[in-house]
XYZ file of C-alpha atoms in Angstrom:
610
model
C 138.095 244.940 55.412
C 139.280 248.393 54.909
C 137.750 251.474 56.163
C 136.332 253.192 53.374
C 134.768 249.621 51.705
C 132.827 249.130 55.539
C 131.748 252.426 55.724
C 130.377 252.127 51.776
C 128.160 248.714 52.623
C 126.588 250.444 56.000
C 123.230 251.652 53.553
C 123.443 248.410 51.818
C 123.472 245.875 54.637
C 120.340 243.859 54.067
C 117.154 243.794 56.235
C 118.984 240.771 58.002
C 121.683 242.503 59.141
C 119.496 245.211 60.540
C 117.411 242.851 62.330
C 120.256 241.071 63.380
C 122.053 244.552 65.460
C 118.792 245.384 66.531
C 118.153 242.102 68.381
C 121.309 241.988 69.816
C 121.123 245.415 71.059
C 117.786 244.413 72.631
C 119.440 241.891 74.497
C 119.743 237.813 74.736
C 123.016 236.259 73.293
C 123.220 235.688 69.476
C 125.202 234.038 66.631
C 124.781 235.779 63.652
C 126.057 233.632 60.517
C 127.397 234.952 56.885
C 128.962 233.948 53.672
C 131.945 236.564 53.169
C 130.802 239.735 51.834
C 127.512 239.384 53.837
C 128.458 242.211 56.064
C 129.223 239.825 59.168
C 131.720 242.318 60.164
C 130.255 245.748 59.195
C 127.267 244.697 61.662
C 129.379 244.054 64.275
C 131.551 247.176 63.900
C 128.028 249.292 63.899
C 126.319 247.478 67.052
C 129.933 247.924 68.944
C 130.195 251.705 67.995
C 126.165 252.053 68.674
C 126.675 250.240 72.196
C 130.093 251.971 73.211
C 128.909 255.381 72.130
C 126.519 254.961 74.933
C 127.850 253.020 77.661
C 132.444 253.054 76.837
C 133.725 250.729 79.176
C 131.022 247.962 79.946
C 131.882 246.213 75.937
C 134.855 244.818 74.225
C 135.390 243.207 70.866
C 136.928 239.746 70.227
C 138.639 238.487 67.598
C 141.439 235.502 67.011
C 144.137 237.016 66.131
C 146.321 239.989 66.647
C 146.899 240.993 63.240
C 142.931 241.140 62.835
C 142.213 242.921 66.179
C 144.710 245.898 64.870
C 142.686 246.083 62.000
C 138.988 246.624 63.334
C 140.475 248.479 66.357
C 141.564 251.012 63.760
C 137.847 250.518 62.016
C 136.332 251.480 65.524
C 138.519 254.678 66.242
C 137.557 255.586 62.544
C 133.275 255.252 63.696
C 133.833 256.787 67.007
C 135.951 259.693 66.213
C 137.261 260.063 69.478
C 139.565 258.591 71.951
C 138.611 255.821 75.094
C 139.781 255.086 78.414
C 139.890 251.354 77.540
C 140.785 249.257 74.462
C 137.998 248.148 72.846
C 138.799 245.237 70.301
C 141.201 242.662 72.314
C 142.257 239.043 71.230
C 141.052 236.263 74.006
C 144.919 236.129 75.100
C 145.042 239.779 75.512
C 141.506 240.084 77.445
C 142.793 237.257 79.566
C 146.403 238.777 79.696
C 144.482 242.348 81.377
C 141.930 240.166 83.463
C 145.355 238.068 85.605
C 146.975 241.381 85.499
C 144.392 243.363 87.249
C 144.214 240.525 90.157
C 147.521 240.426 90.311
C 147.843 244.694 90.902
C 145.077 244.182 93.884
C 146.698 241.046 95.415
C 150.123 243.095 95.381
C 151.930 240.789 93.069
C 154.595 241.412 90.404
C 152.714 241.878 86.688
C 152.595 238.430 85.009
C 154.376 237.878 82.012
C 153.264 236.147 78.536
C 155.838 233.405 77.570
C 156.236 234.068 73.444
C 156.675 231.001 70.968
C 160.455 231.533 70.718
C 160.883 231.105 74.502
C 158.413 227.751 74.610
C 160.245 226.396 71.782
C 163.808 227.480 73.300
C 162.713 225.272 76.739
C 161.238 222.256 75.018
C 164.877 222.290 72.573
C 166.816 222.399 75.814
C 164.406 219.503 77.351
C 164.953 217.529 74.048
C 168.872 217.634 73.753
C 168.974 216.480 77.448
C 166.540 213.701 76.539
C 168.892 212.911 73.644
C 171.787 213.009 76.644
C 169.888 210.737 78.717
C 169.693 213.451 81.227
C 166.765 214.913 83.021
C 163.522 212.798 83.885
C 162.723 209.442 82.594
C 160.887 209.946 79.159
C 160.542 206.538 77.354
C 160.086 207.773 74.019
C 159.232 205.202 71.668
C 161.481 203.213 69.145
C 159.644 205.181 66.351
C 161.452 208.677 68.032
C 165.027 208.279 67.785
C 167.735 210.123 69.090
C 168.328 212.228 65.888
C 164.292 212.960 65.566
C 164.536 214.542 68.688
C 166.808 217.462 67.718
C 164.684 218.092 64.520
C 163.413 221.559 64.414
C 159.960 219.758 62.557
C 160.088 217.515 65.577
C 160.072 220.097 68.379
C 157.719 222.332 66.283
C 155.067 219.224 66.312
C 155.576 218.264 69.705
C 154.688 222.031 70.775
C 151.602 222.188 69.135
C 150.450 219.012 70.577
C 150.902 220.103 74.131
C 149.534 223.697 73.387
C 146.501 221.523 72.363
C 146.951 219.453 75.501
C 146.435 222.194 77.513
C 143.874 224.082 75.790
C 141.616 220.925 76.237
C 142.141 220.930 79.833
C 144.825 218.415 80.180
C 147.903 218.576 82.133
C 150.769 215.841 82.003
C 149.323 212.871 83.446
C 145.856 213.874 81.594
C 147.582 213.153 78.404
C 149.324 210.256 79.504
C 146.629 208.712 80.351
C 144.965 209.937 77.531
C 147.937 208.094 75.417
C 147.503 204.351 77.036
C 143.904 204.323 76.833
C 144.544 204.740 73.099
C 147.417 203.027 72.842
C 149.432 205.869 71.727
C 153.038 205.759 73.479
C 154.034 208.460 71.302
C 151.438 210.931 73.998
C 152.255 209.122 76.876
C 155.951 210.624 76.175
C 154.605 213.951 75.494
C 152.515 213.890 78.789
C 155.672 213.298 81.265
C 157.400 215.909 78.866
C 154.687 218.083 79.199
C 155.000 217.428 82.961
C 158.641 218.323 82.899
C 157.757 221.452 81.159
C 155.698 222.616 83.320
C 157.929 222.242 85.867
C 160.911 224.042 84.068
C 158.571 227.190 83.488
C 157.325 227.221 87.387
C 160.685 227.502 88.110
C 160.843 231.316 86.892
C 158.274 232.088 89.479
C 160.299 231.037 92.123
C 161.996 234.922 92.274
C 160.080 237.633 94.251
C 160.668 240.509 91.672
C 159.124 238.256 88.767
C 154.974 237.237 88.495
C 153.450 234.317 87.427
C 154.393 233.354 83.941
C 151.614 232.051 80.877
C 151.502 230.525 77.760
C 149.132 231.720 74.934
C 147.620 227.903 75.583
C 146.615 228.076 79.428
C 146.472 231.934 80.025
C 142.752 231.590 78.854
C 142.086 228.990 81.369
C 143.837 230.871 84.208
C 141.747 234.042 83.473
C 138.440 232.121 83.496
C 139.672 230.318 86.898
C 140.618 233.933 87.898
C 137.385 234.902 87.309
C 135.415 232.323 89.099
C 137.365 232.658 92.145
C 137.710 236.184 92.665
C 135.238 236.713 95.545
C 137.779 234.329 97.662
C 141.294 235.916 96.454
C 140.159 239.208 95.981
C 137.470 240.318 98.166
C 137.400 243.938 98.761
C 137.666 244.650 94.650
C 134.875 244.117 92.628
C 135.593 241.383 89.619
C 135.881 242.945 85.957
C 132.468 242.878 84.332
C 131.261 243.286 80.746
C 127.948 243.667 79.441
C 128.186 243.329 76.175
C 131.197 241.003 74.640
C 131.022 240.792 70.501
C 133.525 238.145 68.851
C 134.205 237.900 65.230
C 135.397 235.628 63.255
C 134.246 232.896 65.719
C 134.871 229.691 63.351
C 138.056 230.386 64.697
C 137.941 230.631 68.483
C 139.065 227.876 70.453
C 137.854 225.778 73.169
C 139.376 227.814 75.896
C 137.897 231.360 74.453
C 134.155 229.253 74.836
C 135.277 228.817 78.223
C 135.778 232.108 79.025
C 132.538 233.236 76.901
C 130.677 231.087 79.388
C 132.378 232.641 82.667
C 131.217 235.738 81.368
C 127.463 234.679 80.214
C 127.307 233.769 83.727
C 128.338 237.497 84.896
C 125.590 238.829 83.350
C 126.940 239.428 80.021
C 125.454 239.275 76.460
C 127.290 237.474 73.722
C 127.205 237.820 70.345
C 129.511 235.807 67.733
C 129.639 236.420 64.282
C 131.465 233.538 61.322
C 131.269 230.996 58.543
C 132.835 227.493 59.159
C 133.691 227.387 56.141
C 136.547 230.398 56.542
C 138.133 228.480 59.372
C 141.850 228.731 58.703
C 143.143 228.238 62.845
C 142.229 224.644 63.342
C 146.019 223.284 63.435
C 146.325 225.924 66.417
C 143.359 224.655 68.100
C 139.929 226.372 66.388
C 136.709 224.563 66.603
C 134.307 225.818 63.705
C 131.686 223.776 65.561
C 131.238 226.078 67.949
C 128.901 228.320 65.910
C 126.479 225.862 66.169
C 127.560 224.926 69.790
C 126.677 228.241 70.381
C 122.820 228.191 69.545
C 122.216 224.513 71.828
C 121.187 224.569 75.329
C 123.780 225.081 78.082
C 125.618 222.063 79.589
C 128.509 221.940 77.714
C 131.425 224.669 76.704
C 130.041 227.418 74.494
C 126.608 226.659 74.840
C 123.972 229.579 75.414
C 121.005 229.248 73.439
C 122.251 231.810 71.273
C 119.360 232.696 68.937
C 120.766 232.430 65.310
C 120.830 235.014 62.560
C 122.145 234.036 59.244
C 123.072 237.191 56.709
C 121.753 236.039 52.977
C 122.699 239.519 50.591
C 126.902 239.188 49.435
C 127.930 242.652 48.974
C 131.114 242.210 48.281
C 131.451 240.293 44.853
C 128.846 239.640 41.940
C 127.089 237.100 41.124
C 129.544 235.487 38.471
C 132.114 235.578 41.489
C 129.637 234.179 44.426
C 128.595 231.087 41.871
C 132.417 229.739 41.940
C 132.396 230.489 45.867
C 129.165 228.758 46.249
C 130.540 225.563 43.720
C 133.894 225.133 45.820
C 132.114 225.218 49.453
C 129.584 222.826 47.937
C 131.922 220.243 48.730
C 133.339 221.326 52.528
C 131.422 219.690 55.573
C 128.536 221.164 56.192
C 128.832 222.375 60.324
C 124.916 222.184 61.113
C 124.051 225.466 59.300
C 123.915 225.833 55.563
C 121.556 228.412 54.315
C 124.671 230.779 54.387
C 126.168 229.140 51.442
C 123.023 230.128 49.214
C 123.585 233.761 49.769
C 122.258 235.886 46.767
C 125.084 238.747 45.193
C 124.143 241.592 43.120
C 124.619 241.478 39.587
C 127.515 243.042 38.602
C 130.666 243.371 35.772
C 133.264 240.928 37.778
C 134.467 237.947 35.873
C 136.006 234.209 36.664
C 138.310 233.208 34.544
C 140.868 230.433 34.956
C 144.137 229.875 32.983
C 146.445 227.079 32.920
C 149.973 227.831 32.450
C 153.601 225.473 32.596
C 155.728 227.019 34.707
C 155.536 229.298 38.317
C 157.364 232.013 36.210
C 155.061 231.881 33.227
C 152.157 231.934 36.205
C 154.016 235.514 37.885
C 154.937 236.526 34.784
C 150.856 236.595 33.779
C 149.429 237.650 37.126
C 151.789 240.758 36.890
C 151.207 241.556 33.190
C 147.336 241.296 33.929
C 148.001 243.738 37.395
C 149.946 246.072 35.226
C 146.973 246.425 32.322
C 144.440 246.747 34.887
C 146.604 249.574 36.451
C 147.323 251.214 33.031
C 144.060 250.456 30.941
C 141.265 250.228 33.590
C 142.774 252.886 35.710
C 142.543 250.837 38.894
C 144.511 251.463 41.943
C 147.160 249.374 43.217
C 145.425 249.489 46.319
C 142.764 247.928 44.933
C 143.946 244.214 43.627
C 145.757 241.461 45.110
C 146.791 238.171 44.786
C 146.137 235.013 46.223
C 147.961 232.059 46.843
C 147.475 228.711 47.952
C 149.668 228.668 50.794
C 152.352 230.638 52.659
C 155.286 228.870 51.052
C 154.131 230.942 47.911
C 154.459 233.956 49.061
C 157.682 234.661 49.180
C 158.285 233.590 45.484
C 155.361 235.277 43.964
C 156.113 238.791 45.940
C 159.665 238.563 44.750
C 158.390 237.893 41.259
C 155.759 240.598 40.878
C 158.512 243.030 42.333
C 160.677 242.301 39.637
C 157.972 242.806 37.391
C 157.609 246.114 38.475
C 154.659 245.645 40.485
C 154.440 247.805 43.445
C 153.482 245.924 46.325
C 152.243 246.824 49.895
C 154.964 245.326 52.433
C 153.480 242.356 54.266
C 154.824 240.135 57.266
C 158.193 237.834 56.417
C 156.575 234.959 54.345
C 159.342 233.005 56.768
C 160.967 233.014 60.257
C 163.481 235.714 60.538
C 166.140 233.260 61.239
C 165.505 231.803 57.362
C 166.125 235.590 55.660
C 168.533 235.366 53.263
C 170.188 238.667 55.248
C 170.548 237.130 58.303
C 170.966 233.079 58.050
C 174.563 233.712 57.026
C 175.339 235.785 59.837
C 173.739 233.111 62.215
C 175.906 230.503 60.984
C 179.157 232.528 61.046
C 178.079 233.461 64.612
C 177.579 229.723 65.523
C 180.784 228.395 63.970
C 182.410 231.559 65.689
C 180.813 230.477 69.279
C 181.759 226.827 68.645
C 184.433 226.986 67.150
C 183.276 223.813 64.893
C 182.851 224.802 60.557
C 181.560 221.856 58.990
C 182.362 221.600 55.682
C 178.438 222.271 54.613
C 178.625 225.828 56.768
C 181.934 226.684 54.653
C 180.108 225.965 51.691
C 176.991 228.291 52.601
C 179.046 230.784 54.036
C 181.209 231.095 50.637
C 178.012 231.583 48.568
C 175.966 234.021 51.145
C 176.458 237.928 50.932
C 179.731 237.512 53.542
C 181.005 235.091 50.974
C 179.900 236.523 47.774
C 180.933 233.505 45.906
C 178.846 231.318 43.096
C 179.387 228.028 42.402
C 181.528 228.580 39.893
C 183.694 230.575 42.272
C 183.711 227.849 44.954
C 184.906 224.957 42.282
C 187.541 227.179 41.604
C 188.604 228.219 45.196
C 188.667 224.452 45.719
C 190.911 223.955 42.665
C 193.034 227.131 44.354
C 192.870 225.550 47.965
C 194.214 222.396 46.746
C 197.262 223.617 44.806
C 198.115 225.812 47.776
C 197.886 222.939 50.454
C 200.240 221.041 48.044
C 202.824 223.018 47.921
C 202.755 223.980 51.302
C 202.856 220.587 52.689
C 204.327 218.530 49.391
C 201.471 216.630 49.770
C 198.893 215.095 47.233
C 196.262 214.799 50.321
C 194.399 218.690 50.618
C 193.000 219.414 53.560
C 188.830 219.682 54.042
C 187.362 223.083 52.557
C 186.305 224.179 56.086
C 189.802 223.637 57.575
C 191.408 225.607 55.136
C 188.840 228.206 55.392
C 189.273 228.750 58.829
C 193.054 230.268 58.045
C 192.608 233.436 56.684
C 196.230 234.121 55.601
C 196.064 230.387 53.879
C 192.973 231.912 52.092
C 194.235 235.125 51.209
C 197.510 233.770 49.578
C 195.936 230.586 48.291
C 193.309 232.640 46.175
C 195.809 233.720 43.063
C 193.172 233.777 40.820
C 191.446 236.326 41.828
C 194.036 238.277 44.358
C 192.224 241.388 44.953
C 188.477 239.706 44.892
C 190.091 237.417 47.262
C 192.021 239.132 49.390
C 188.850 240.539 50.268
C 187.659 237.557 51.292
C 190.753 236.519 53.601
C 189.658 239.946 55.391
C 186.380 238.670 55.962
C 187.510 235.640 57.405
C 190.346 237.289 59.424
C 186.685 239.195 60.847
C 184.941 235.880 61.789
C 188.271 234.853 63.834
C 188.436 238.199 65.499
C 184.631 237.476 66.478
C 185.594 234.275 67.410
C 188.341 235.591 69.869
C 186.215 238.163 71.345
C 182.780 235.653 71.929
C 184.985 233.502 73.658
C 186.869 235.702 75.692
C 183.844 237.368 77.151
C 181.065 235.639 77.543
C 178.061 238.159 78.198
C 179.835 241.472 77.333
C 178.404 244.224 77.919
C 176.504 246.275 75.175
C 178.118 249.511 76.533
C 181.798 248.979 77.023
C 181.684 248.045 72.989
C 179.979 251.108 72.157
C 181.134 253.222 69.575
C 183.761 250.371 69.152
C 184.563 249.943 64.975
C 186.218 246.929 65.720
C 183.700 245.086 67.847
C 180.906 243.693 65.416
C 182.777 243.106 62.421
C 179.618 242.303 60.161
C 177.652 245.808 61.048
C 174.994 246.098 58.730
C 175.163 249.102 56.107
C 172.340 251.164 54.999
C 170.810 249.204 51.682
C 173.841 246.760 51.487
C 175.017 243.256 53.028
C 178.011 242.489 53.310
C 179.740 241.303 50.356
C 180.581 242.352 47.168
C 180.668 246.277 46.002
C 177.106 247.093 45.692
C 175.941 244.100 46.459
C 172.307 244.642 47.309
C 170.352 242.021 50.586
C 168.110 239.434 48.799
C 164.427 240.653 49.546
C 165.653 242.237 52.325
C 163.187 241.653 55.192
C 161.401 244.936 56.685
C 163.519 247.770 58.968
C 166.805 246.555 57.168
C 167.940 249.727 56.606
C 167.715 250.478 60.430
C 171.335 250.144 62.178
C 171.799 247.463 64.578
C 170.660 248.822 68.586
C 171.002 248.028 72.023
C 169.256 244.973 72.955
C 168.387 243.092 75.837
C 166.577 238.939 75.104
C 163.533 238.249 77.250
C 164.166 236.678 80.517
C 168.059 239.036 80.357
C 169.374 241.728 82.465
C 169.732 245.174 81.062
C 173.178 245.673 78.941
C 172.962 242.255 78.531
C 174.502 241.794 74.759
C 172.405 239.414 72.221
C 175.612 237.844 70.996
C 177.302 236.379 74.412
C 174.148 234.235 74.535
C 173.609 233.304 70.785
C 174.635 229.952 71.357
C 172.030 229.163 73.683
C 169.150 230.755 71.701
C 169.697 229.294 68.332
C 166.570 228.062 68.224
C 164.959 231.537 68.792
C 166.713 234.090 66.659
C 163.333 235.896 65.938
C 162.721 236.466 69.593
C 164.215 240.433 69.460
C 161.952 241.498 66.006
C 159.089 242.049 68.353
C 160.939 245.224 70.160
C 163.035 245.480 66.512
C 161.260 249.148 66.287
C 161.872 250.476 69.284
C 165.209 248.565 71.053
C 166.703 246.663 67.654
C 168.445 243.819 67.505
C 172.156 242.135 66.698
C 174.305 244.792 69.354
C 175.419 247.514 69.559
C 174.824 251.123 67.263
């Protein structure tokens, strides 16, 4: 919720809401339930800022997700106009993350590290090609998981979020083995010994004095509440970390490990407070429990269980009435989690509208949406700033922002609506880089390399390449029998003199390709070069990318060109490397994580050297 719309609904938050802060500023724990618009989030912010103003660093502020935690951590600087010693709005991880780190400062360990999603899913693709091998530990992976289904990206992506799961429910290896045969489920009872192994491979990298304890986002939860209830025997001398008030929003989303930790800290003397709707739970594939908003309010005994007194916010401020009816006739249908009297919230009578229109085609659909965006803009004189569009799922997003763009329709710029390693910018490069390191171009990677911005080829251009390629191989070998696409492309001055019908074009082209073997030569030769010695080095990254361009054709412009583009390539060192350690001497064993450097992209960059 922006600033300026939370700060407008502070004199309009119903008598709930008031009664709501005021009870949980007079102490007990509390879950305070809301349909959206209810001001679920506006009470929060105004009991946080009321509590911190007087007491700074006994109170913190949950919420699921990072994204969301930026957002009302800028809200809070905005109430309390002032800086803090402490940050105040923190994700579970992140409280968790600070918790470990603080023990391990007073114990006189290294810092622990956070292992990120590209580096989980780069160990469990190096456990799964040796399975494939028949090398490592005994798996036994059933018939049903074949050899092939075990190098599938879709596979390992799966098999992750079942052990994340695993071990957010308190189960290690043999726990989900055993977990597998009393259900009859050999597919788990794999997953369990490879869950094993993997725990195993990651233990490894604390075997090195220099380097701390390493966690997952899945079990660093669980080690911080463990942490906590043993700190009187590791750490005695230093007090433990204490809060006295804790506030999460958004709860429908918090898993079974964040109840966990909610109840370490209820025992420490702490007041809780969790705000949400079940029915905006959107994290349940990465472990959320809805549930435990009702869990909440039930007698201890079990995780996330305070006897929370309940609260339930009944006034949408938000949207009018003609907007809250269609809310109220699609939730009419979801499960009902225990509490429903926030799904007959009352709205204010207002001008908005609900209108739906069925149309033939997604471009007829963009083409509308912008078209009604753009009268809105011109006619009703509303912002930009102030619409947006929704879509069903993520896959949509890419195709609808690229449409509205070319509609004209400014937008705001938003997170890649796919991995990095998908851009259009930078999958070509990836698979000139791999063929380069492996020295293997399938005819398929000729094919996409041809029509990509190195290529700068359309179909039509291929066909008659091939046509080109084919008379060229005959009369160089008097043969009727052409050689494959990818073997012919490999030989730049074969290109280059093959291509007569379009020399110059083509020419071009052979250039390119007489690049990719000179980066072939050089990844070979030197295995982890270092970032320096090539500094400053025109010859030494052949596809450097230009300001507002790929390469390709003159004025070729990058398809939707993912965020920070236009920023040169930098120095940059993968997670786990030593410094001057060069991203491209180790591509070929981090295919599988070729998003891992966007995190630092602002401040070290990616893809070698300036």
């Amino acid at each position: 919720m922006p600033v300026a719309t939370a700060d407008s609904l502070v004199h309009r938050l119903s008598g709930a809401a008031d009664e709501a802060r005021a009870a949980i500023l007079a102490g007990g724990h509390h879950v305070v339930h809301g349909a959206p618009g209810t001001g679920k989030t506006t009470t929060a912010l105004l009991t946080f800022t009321e509590w911190v103003r007087q007491d700074p660093g006994a109170a913190v502020l949950l919420v699921p997700t990072r994204r969301r935690a930026a957002a009302v951590r800028d809200q809070v600087s905005a109430r309390l106009q002032r800086t803090t010693g402490a940050v105040l709005v923190r994700t579970p991880a992140s409280l968790a993350f600070t918790i470990l780190r603080l023990r391990a400062s007073h114990l006189g360990e290294p810092a622990p590290t956070l292992v990120t999603g590209p580096e989980q899913d780069q160990a469990l693709a190096e456990l799964l090609a040796g399975h494939a091998e028949r090398e490592g530990a005994p798996i036994g992976w059933p018939e049903s998981v074949s050899r092939e289904t075990l190098g599938l990206r879709a596979f390992r992506n799966e098999l992750r979020d079942l052990l994340m799961r695993a071990a957010e429910a308190g189960l290690d290896g043999e726990g989900l083995t055993a977990w597998g045969e009393r259900h009859h489920r050999p597919e788990w009872c794999a997953a369990g010994r490879v869950l094993t192994e993997y725990t195993q491979v990651m233990s490894l990298g604390q075997t090195t004095p220099d380097r701390g304890a390493r966690y997952d986002a899945a079990t660093i939860v669980d080690e911080a509440v463990l942490a906590l209830r043993t700190w009187e025997d590791t750490v005695p001398d230093v007090p433990r970390p204490r809060w006295s008030l804790v506030l999460h929003d958004d709860y429908q989303d918090a898993t079974l490990a964040t109840a966990r930790l909610l109840d370490t800290l209820v025992d420490d003397g702490a007041r809780v407070a969790v705000f949400g709707d079940a029915d905006l739970a959107v994290q349940q594939f990465r472990g959320g429990v809805p549930a435990l908003l009702h869990t909440a309010s039930l007698p201890p005994g079990r995780d996330g269980a305070w006897g929370a007194t309940e609260h339930v916010l009944d006034d949408v401020h938000r949207h009018p009435a003609a907007v809250r009816e269609a809310v109220t006739s699609l939730t009419a249908s979801l499960p009902s989690m225990a509490e429903t009297r926030r799904r007959r919230a009352r709205a204010e009578p207002g001008d908005g509208r609900v209108r739906a229109v069925l149309l033939s085609t997604d471009a007829q659909q963009v083409a509308y949406i912008a078209r009604h965006l753009r009268e809105q803009h011109v006619h009703a004189d509303v912002p930009w700033s102030q619409m947006a569009v929704v879509v069903r799922s993520g896959s949509l997003v890419g195709a609808v922002r690229r449409g509205l763009r070319t509609a004209g329709v400014p937008l705001a710029m938003a997170t890649p609506d796919r991995p990095l390693r998908d851009e259009p910018a930078v999958r070509p490069l990836l698979v000139s880089l791999r063929c380069a390191i492996t020295g293997d171009v399938t005819p398929e990677d000729a094919a996409a390399l041809l029509v990509s911005p190195i290529g700068g080829m359309d179909a039509v251009g291929v066909r008659a390449l091939r046509r080109a390629l084919r008379q060229a191989e005959r009369r160089r070998a008097g043969s009727g029998t052409p050689r494959t696409c990818s073997g012919s492309c490999s030989n730049p001055p074969f290109v280059a003199s093959a291509c007569v019908w379009r020399r110059t074009n083509c020419r071009r082209r052979g250039s390119l390709m007489a690049q990719l073997a000179q980066m072939a030569r050089m990844v070979r030769s030197v295995r982890r070069p270092r970032t320096r010695g090539t500094r400053g080095s025109s010859n030494a990254w052949p596809f450097r990318r230009r300001t507002g361009r790929c390469p390709g054709p003159r004025g070729a412009q990058c398809p939707d060109r993912p965020a920070g583009a236009d920023r040169g390539p930098r120095r940059t060192r993968w997670p786990g490397g030593h410094r001057g350690d060069s991203a491209l001497g180790d591509l070929g064993d981090r295919r599988a994580q070729p998003h891992m450097a966007t995190a630092g992209a602002r401040r070290r960059g990616w893809w070698g050297p300036r």
